[in-house]
Structure formats: structure tokens, C-alpha cells
Short mmCIF file of C-alpha atoms in Angstrom, two decimals:
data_model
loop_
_atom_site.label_atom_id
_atom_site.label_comp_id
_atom_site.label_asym_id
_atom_site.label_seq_id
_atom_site.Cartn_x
_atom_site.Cartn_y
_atom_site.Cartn_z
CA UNK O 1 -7.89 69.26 181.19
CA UNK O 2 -9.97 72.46 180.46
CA UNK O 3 -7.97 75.26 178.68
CA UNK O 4 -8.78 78.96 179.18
CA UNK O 5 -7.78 81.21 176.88
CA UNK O 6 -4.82 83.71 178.18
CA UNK O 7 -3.18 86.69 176.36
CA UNK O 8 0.02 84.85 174.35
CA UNK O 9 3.28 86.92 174.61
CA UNK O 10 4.36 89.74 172.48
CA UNK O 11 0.95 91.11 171.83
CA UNK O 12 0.38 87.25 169.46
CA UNK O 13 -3.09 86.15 169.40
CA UNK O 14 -4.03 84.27 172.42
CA UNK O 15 -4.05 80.34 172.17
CA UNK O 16 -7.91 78.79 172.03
CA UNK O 17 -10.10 78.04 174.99
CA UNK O 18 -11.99 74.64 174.85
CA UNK O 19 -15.07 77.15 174.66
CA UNK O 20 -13.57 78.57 171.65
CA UNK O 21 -12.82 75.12 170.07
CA UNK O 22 -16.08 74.15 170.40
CA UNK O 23 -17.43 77.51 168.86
CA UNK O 24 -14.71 76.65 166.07
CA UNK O 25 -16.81 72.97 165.91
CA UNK O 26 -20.14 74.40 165.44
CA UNK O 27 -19.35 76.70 162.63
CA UNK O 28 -17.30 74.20 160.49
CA UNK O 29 -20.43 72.05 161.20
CA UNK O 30 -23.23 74.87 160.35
CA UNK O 31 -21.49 75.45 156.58
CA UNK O 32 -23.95 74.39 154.15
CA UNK O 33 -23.97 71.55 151.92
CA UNK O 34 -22.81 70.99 149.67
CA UNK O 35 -19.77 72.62 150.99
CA UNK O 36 -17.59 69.59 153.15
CA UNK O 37 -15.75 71.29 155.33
CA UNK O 38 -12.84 69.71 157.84
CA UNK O 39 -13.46 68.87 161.11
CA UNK O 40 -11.24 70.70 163.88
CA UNK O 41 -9.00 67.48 163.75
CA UNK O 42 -8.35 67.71 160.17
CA UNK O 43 -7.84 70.93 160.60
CA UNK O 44 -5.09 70.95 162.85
CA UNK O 45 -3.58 68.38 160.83
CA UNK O 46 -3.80 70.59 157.65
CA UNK O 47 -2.56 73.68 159.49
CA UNK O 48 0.74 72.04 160.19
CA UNK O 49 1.25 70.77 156.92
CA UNK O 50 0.56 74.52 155.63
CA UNK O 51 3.07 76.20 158.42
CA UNK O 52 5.98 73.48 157.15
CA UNK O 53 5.80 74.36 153.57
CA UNK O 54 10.02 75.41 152.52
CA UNK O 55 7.78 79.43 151.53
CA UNK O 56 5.40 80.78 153.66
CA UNK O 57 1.57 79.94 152.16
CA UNK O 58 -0.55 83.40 152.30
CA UNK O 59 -4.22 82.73 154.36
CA UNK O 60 -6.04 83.10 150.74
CA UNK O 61 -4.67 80.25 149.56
CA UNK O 62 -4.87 77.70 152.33
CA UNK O 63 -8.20 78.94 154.05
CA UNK O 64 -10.63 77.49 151.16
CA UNK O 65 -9.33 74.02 151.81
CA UNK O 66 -10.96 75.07 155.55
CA UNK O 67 -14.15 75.98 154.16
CA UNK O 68 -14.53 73.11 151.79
CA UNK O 69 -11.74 70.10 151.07
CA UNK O 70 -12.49 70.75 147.08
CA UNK O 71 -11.98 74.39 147.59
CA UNK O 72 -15.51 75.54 146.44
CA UNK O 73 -16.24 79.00 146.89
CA UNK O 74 -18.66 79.99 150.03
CA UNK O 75 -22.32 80.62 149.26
CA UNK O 76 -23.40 84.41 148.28
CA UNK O 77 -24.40 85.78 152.38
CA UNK O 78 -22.23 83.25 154.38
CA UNK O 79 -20.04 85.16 156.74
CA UNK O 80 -16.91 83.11 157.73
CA UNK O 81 -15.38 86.14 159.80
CA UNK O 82 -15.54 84.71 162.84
CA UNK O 83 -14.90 81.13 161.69
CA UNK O 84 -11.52 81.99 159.76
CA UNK O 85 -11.02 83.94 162.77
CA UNK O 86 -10.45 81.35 164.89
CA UNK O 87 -8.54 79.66 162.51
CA UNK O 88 -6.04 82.12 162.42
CA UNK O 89 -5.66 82.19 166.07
CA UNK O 90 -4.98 78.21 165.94
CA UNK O 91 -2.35 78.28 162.90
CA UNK O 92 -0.54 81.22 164.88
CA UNK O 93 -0.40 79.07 167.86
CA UNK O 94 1.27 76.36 166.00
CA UNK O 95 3.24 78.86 164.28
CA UNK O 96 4.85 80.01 167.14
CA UNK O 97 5.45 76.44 168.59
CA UNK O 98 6.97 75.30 165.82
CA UNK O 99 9.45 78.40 164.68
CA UNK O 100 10.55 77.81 168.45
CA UNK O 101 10.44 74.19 168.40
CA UNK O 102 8.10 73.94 171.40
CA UNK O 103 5.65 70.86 172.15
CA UNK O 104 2.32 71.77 171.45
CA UNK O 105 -0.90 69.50 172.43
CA UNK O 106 -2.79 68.35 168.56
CA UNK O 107 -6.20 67.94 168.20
CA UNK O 108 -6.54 64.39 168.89
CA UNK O 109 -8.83 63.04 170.81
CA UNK O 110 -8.89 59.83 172.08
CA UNK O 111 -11.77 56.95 171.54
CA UNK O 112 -11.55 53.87 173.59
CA UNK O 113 -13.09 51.90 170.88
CA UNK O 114 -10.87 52.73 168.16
CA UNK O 115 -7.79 51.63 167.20
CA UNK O 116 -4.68 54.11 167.64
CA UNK O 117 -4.24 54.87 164.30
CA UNK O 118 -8.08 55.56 163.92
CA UNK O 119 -7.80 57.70 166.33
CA UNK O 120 -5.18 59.92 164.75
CA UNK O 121 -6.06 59.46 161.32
CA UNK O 122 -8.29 62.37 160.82
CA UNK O 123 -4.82 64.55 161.92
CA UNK O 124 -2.58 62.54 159.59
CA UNK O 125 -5.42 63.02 156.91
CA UNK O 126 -5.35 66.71 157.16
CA UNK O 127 -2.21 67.06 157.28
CA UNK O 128 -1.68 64.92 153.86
CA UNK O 129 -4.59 67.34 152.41
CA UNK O 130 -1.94 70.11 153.05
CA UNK O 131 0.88 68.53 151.64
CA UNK O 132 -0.88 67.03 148.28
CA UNK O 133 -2.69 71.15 147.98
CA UNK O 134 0.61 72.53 148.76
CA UNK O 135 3.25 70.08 146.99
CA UNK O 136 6.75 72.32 147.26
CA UNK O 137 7.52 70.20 150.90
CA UNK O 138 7.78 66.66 148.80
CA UNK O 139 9.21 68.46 146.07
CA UNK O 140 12.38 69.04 147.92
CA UNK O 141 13.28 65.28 147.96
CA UNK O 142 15.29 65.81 150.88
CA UNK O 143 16.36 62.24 152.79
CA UNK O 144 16.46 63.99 155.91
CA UNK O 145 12.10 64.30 155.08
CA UNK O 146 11.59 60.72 154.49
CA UNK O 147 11.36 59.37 158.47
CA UNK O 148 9.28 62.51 159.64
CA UNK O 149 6.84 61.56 157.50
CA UNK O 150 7.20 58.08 157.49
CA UNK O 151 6.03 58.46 161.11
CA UNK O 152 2.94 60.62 160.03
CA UNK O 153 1.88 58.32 157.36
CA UNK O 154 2.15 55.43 159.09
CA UNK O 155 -1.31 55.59 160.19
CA UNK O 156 -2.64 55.27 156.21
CA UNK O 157 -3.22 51.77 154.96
CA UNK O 158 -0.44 50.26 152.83
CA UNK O 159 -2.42 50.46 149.92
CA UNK O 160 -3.03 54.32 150.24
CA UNK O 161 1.08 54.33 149.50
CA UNK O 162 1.38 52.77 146.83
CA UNK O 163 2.98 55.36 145.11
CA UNK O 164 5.46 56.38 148.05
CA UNK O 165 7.77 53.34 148.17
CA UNK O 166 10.77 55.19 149.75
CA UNK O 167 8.02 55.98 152.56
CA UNK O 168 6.81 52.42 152.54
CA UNK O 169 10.49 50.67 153.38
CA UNK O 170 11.13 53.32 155.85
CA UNK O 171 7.96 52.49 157.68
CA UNK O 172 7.98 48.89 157.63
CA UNK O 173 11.34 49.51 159.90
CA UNK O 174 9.06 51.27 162.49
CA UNK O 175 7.54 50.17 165.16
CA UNK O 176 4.08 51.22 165.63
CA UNK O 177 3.29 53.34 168.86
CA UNK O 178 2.54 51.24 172.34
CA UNK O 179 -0.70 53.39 172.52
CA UNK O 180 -2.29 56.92 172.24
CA UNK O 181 -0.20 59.02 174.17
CA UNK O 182 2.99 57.56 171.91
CA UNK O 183 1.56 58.15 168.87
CA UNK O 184 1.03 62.07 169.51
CA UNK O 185 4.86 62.48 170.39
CA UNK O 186 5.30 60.73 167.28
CA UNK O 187 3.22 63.46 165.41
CA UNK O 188 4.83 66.32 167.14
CA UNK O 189 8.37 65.09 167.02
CA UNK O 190 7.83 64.72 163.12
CA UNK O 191 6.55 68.51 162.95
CA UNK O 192 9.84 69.46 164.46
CA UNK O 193 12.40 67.27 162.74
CA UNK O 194 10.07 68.64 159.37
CA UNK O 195 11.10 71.65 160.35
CA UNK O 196 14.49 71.52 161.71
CA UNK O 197 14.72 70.99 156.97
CA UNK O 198 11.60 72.76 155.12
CA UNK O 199 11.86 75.67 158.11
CA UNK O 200 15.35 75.61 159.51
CA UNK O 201 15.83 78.11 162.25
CA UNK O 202 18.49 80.75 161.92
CA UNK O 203 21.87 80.34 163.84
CA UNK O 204 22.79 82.95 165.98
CA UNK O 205 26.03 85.27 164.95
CA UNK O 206 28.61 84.29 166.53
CA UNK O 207 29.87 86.30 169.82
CA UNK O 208 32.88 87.20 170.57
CA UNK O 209 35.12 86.20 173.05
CA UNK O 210 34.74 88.43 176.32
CA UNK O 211 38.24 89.67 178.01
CA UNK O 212 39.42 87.87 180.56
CA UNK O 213 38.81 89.68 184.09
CA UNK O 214 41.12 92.05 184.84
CA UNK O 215 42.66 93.20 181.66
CA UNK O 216 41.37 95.71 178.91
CA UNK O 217 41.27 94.67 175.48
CA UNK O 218 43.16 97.40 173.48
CA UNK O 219 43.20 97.88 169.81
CA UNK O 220 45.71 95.64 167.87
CA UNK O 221 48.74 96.96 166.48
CA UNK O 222 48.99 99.33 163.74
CA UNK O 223 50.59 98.20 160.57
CA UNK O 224 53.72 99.93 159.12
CA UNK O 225 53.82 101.25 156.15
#
């Protein structure tokens, strides 16, 4: 399905078009070499993993992972305005679906040839880059953490985990996704339960109780003195 790009609420960026995803596609893939930079996949990946860190991660930080997955500094003369641009559009996008615990659609896009988790993996890849750059989310050691990302990183090989074992025996208990469309919810849900412990939402003050029709509420008594 073709997305057009409409106004978000609240005066919020608006959402990307499939015009400006493609536009998004092209510059990542006109930076020079020997910059590497992600592809819109990884990307979207990455900007998840950035939006779930426990403190919010200023642009300056996480952008030159964008640019380049070592970091390295743009050339003297290239203009990434319009690239980080769009970039900021997409992680407020998420940022808003998230904080509100909304679906949103990830960049995955499906390949008839490839395996499932192939077909994700650039995501899940991304979205470790963020994590491993930005290590305060697996510093929290939280149990509630371990079967979110178990889900994620089921997608690496076993021997990419070697040094997660608490992840490993959680995802030897899962089964993998029937197909494509499974293995997105999979992604998503994980963002959210992620969340619901690195971002947790604030509870609303409590109201209180209205007056029953037909009688005023009046002042309790006065205390004697």
C-alpha cells in the first residue's frame, strides 16, 4: 500500500511518504565511500533501539551511527541537511507510537526468496547497533527485558550469542514465527513490552470520586478545638 504523507497531530512532523522513503534511500546510498552508511531497514531498526534507551539519547550522538556504522565524521562539503532531515521525521514517528504504545508498520520488506529471519535481519541488526552504541538498556538487567529481546534476537545465529546465555535459554523456549507477517508483530510487540520497563508511561493522578446525583458535596466538619 502507497503512503502519502499527511500533517501528524499537534503540529509533530508528518509521518514519511513512500516518495520520501525512497528520497531517504538514495541519499544513504549517494554518501561516499568510505563512509558505510545503514540502509533504511537498519535504520529503522537502530532508531528504535535509540528511542528505548531508560534517558533520552540527544540527535548528535545517535545520528553519526546514520551516516556511517563506525561513526566516521562526514567528508569536508557533504551536506546531510536534508538526509538527517528525514531521519528526524522517521524517529519522531516512532517516537510518538511508542510513548503511546501504538502499532506502527517497520521497515521490513518482504523477499519471497529469503527466509523469514533474513528478511528481518537487517531490522534486528540495527536495532542491536543501537543497543551495543548505546549500552544503558542492557545495563539495567531487568528480567522483565530478557523475552522482548529474546524475540528480537532470535533472528541472529546461535553463535552470534554466545555471550547472552540468559537470552539463549529464553529463546530456545520460543517458537519461531509461522511466517512474515508474525514475525513483525513479534518486533513491534517487543518495542512495546521494552518500553512498558526502559520507558514506562506515567499513571494518571488519581480522580476523585464524583457526588452522587442529586446531593451537594459540602465541606467536612470542622474540628474542635
Amino acid at each position: 500500500m502507497a503512503h502519502t504523507s499527511r500533517p501528524a497531530a499537534g503540529g509533530a512532523p508528518a509521518p514519511l511518504s513512500d516518495a520520501d522513503l525512497d528520497r531517504l534511500q538514495d541519499l544513504l546510498a549517494s554518501l561516499p565511500a568510505p563512509l558505510e552508511p545503514m540502509d533504511v531497514m537498519a535504520l529503522d531498526g537502530y532508531l528504535c533501539g535509540v528511542i528505548l534507551q531508560p534517558q533520552t539519547v540527544p540527535p548528535a550522538r545517535w545520528q553519526p551511527g546514520v551516516l556511517d556504522v563506525e561513526g566516521r565524521p562526514l567528508p569536508s562539503g557533504q551536506d546531510a541537511t536534508e538526509l538527517l532531515a528525514l531521519v528526524g521525521r522517521r524517529h519522531a514517528e516512532l517516537q510518538r507510537a511508542i510513548d503511546a504504545r501504538d502499532w506502527f508498520d517497520p521497515w521490513i520488506y518482504p523477499d519471497d526468496e529469503a527466509a523469514i529471519s533474513d528478511s528481518v535481519l537487517p531490522w534486528v541488526a540495527g536495532f542491536a547497533a543501537a543497543l551495543d552504541t548505546f549500552p544503558a538498556l542492557q545495563a539495567m538487567e531487568d528480567p522483565e527485558l530478557v523475552e522482548p529481546l529474546a524475540l528480537i534476537y532470535l533472528h541472529f545465529d546461535a553463535e552470534d550469542l554466545e555471550d547472552a546465555e540468559p537470552l539463549q535459554a529464553v529463546i530456545e523456549t520460543i517458537e519461531p514465527p509461522a511466517d512474515l507477517a508474525e514475525a513483525v508483530q513479534d518486533l513491534v510487540r517487543a518495542v512495546m513490552l521494552i518500553a512498558d520497563v526502559t520507558r514506562p508511561r506515567a499513571k494518571p493522578p488519581a480522580r476523585r470520586p464524583a457526588a452522587r446525583p442529586g446531593r451537594t458535596v459540602r465541606p467536612g466538619p470542622k474540628s474542635r478545638r
